[in-house]
Coordinates of C-alpha atoms in Angstrom, one line a residue:
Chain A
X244 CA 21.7 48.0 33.6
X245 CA 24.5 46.4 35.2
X246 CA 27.7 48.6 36.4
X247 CA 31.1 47.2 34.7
X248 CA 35.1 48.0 35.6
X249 CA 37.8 47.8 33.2
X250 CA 41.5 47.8 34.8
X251 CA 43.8 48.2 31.3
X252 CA 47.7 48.6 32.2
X253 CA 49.4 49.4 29.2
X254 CA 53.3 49.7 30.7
X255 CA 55.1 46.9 28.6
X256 CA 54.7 45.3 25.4
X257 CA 52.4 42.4 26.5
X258 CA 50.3 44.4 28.2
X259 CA 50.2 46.6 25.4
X260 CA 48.3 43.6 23.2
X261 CA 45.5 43.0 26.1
X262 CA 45.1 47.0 26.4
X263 CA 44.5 46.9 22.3
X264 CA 42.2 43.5 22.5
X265 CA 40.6 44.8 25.6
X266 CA 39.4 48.5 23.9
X267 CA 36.6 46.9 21.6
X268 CA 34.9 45.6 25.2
X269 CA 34.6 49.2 26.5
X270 CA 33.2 50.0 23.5
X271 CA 30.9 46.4 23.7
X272 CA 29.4 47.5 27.6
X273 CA 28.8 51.1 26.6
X274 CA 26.8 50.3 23.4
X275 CA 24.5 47.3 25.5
X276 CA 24.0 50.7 27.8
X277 CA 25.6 49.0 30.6
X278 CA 27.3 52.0 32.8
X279 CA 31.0 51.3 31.8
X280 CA 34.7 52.6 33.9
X281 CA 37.2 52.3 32.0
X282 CA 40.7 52.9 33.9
X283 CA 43.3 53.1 31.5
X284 CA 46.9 53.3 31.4
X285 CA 48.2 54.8 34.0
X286 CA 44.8 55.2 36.1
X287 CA 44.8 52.0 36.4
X288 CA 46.5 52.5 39.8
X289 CA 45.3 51.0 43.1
X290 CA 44.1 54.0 44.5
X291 CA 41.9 54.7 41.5
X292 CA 40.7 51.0 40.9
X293 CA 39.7 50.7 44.9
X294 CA 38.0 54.1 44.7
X295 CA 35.6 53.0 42.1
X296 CA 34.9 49.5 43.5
X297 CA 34.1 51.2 46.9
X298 CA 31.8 54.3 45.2
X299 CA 30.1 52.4 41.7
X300 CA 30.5 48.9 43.5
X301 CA 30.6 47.4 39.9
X302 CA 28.6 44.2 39.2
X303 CA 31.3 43.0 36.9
X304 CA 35.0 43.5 36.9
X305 CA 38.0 43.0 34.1
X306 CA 41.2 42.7 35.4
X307 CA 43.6 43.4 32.5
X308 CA 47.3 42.9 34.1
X309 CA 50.2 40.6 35.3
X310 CA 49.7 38.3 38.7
X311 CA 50.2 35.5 40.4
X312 CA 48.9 33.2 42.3
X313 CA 49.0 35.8 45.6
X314 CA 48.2 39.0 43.6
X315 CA 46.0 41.4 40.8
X316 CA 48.5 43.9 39.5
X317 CA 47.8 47.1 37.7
X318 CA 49.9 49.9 35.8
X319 CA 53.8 49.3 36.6
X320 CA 52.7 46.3 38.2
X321 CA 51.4 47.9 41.2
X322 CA 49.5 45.1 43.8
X323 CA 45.6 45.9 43.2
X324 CA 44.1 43.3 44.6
X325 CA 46.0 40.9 47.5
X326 CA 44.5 38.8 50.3
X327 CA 44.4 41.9 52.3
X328 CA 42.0 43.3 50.4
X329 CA 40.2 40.6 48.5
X330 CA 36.8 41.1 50.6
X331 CA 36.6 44.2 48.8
X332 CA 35.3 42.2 45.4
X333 CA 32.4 41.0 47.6
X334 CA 29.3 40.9 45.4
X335 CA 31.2 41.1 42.3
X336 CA 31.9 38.8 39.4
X337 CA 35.6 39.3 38.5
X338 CA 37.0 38.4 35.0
X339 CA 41.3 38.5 35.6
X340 CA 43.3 38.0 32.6
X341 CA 46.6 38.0 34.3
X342 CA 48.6 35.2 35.3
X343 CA 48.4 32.1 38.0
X344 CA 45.7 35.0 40.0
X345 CA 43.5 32.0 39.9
X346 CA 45.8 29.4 41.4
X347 CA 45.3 30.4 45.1
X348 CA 43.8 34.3 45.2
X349 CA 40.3 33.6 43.1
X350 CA 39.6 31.3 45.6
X351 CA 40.1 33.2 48.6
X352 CA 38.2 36.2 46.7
X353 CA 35.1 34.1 46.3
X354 CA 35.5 32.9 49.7
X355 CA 35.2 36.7 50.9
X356 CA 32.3 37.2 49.4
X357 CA 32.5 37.6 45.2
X358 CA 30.0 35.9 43.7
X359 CA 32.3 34.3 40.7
X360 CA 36.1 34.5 40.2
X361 CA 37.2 33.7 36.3
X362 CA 40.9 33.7 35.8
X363 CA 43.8 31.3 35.1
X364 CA 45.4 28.9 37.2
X365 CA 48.8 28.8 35.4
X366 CA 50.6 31.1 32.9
X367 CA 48.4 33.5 30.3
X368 CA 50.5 32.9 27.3
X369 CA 50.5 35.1 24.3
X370 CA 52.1 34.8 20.9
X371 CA 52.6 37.1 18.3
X372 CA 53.6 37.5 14.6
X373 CA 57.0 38.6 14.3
X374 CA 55.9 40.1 10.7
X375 CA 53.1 42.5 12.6
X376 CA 55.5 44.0 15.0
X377 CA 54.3 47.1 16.9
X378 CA 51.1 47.2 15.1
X379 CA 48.4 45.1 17.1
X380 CA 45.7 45.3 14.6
X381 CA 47.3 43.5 12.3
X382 CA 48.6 40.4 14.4
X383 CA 47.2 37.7 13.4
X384 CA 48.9 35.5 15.8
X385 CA 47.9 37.8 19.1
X386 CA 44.0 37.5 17.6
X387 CA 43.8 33.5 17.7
X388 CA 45.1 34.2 21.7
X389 CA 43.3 37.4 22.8
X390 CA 39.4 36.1 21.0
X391 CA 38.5 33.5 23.1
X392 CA 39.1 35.8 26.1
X393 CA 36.9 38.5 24.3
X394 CA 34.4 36.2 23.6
X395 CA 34.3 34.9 27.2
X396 CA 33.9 39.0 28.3
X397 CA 30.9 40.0 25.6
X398 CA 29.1 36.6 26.7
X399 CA 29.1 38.2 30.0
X400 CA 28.1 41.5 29.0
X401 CA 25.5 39.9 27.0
X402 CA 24.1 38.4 30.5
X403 CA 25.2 34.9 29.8
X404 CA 25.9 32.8 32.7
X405 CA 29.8 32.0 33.6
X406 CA 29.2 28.9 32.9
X407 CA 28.1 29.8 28.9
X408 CA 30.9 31.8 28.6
X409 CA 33.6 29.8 29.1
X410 CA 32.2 27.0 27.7
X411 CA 32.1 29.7 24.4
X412 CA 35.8 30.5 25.4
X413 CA 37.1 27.2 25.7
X414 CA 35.3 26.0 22.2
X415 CA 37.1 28.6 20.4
X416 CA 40.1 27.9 21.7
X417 CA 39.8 24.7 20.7
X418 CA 39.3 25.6 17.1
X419 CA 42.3 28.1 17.0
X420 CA 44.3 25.1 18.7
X421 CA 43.0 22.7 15.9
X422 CA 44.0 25.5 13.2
X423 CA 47.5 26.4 14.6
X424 CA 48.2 22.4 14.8
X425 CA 46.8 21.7 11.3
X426 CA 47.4 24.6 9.0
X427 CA 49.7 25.3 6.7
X428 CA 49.0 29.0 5.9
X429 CA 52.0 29.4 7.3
X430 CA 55.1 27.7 8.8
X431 CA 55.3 28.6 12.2
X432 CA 51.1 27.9 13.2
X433 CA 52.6 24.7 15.0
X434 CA 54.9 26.0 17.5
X435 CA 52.2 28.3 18.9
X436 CA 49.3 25.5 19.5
X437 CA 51.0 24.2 22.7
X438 CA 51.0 27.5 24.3
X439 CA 47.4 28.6 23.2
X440 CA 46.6 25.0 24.5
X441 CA 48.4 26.4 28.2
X442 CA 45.7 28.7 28.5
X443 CA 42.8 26.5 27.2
X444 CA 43.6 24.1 30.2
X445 CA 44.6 26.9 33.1
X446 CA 41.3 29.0 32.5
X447 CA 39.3 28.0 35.7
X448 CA 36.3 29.3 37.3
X449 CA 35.4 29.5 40.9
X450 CA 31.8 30.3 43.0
X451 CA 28.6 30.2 41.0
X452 CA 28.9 29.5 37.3
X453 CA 25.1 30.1 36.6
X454 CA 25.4 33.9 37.4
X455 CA 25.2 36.3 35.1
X456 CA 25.6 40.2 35.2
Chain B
X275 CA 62.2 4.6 40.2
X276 CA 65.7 4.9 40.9
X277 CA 67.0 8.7 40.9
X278 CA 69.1 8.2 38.2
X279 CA 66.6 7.3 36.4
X280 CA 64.1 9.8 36.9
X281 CA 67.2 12.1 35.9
X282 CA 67.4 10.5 33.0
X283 CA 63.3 11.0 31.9
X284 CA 63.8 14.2 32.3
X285 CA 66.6 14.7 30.3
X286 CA 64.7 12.6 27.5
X287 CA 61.8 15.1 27.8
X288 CA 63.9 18.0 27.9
X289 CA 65.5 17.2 25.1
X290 CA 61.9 16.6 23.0
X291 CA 60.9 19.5 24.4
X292 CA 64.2 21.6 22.5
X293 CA 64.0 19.7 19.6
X294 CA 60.3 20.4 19.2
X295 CA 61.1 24.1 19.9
X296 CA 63.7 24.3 17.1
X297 CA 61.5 23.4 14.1
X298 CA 60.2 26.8 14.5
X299 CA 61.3 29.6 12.8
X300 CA 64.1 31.4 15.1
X301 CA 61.7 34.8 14.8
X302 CA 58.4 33.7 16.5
X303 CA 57.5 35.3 19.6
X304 CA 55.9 33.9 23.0
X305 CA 55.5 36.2 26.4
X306 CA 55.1 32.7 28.1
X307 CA 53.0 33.5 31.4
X308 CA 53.7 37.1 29.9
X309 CA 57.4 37.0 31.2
X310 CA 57.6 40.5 32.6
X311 CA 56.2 42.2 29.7
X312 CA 58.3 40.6 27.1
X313 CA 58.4 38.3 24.2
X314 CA 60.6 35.9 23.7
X315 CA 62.1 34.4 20.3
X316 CA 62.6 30.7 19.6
X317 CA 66.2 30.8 20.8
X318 CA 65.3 32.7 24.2
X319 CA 63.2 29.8 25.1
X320 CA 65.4 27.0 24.1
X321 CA 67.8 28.6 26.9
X322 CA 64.9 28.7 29.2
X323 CA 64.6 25.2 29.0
X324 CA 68.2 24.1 28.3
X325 CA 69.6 25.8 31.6
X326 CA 66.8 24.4 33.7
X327 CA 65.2 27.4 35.0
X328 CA 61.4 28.0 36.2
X329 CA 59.9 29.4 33.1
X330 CA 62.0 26.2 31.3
X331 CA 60.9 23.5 33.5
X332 CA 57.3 25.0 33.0
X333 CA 57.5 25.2 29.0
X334 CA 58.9 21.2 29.2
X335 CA 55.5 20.9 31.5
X336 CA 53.4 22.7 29.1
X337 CA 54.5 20.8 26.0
X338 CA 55.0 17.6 27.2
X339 CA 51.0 18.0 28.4
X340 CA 50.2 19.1 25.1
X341 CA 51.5 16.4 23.2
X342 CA 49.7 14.1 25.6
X343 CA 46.1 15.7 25.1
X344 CA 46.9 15.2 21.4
X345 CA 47.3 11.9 21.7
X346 CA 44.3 11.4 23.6
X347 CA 42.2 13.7 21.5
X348 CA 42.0 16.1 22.9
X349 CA 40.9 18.4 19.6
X350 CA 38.8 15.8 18.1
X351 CA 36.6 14.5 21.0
X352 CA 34.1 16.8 22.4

């Protein structure tokens, strides 16, 4: 049984879509009986997230949030994780869906220590149907974004290397790429593809891809 | 490459780049690098990239990249 960390901001209306997409995984590590934290909201502050890694020293870590290339962010955008304290994801394989975090700070986190850093190197782009508005669920423009990132977390929880579940990530965002350019279930699928297409080429991995949780 | 010119290439590619971005319905929505928590419509991004600022010059990138892995195959080979 491997420990697993769940940062979820929900503060704005993008994060709002990750928090949504990012409920089912909780849900995911708790039934494979993995022990599962979930902060939420607005525990997922930096004083709570360091506590835990500190105490439970989690094996596995999702970052839900916004970045860059210096810095994790939590609820209200509060700094989480910075190069003055990236030592502390030593041992730990970290999964951050925020933006550019993996331009300059995944690398310095894996050379402290962590054993993989997944993340993206560039913008996390998300689109969403206008027609859907406030009501997640039913976006069906948000889903062809947010699965391939969901994919890439169950693989892990299933105990598939890094290197697995990316490749499982990238594949389907290939396909939604190829469905948003080639569709015509509706009129708009073309404008999106570049943008999905953004986050296909900016999710990078760094440390040892053949781990596993 | 002269200046001038370069100035010019990017002009061309901007202007691809807007034209592109106005076959889309005006409603569609993008948080592009999740732009401080919002989304923006078609219109909001044209701006972006017509006034030449960061998240602007980064959509042109993005598109222009796109288009190119498109025409190598990007979705076809594997």
């Amino acid at each position: 049984m491997s420990c697993i960390l769940f940062s979820r901001p929900d503060h704005d209306s993008t994060l709002a879509y990750l928090y949504y997409y990012s409920k089912g995984l909780v849900d995911y590590s708790k039934n494979k009986k993995h022990k599962t934290l979930n902060r939420e909201k607005e525990h997922a502050n930096r004083k709570e997230i360091i506590n835990l890694i500190k105490k439970q020293n989690p094996n596995f870590i999702m970052f839900n949030g916004h970045g860059d290339p210096d810095i994790i962010a939590g609820h209200k955008n509060e700094i989480i994780i910075s190069k003055a304290n990236s030592e502390i994801l030593s041992n730990a394989l970290i999964y951050s869906l925020t933006c550019s975090s993996g331009q300059k700070l995944g690398k310095l986190i894996v050379t402290k220590g962590a054993i993989c850093f997944i993340g993206y190197n560039k913008d996390f782009n998300l689109g969403k149907d206008p027609n859907s508005e406030a009501s997640p669920r039913r976006d069906k423009i948000a889903k062809l974004f947010l699965e391939p990132s969901n994919i890439l977390v169950k693989s892990l929880i299933d105990g598939c290397s890094v290197k697995v579940a990316i490749e499982r990530a990238k594949e389907k965002m290939r396909e939604n790429i190829w469905y948003l350019s080639t569709t015509k279930d509706f009129l708009e699928a073309p404008f999106y593809a570049p943008f999905l297409f953004g986050n296909y080429i900016s999710l990078i991995s760094y440390g040892d891809v053949k781990a596993s949780i | 490459m002269s200046k001038e010119k370069q100035n010019e290439i990017k002009e061309i590619k901007r202007e691809i780049v807007i034209e592109r971005l106005r076959q889309a319905p005006p409603s569609v929505k993008i948080s592009f690098g999740m732009s401080e928590g919002k989304f923006m419509d078609r219109d909001e991004l044209i701006e972006n990239v017509e006034k030449n600022t960061d998240i602007g010059n980064r959509i042109v990138n993005l598109q222009l990249e796109y288009l190119k892995a498109f025409k190598t195959g990007f979705l076809t080979n594997k």
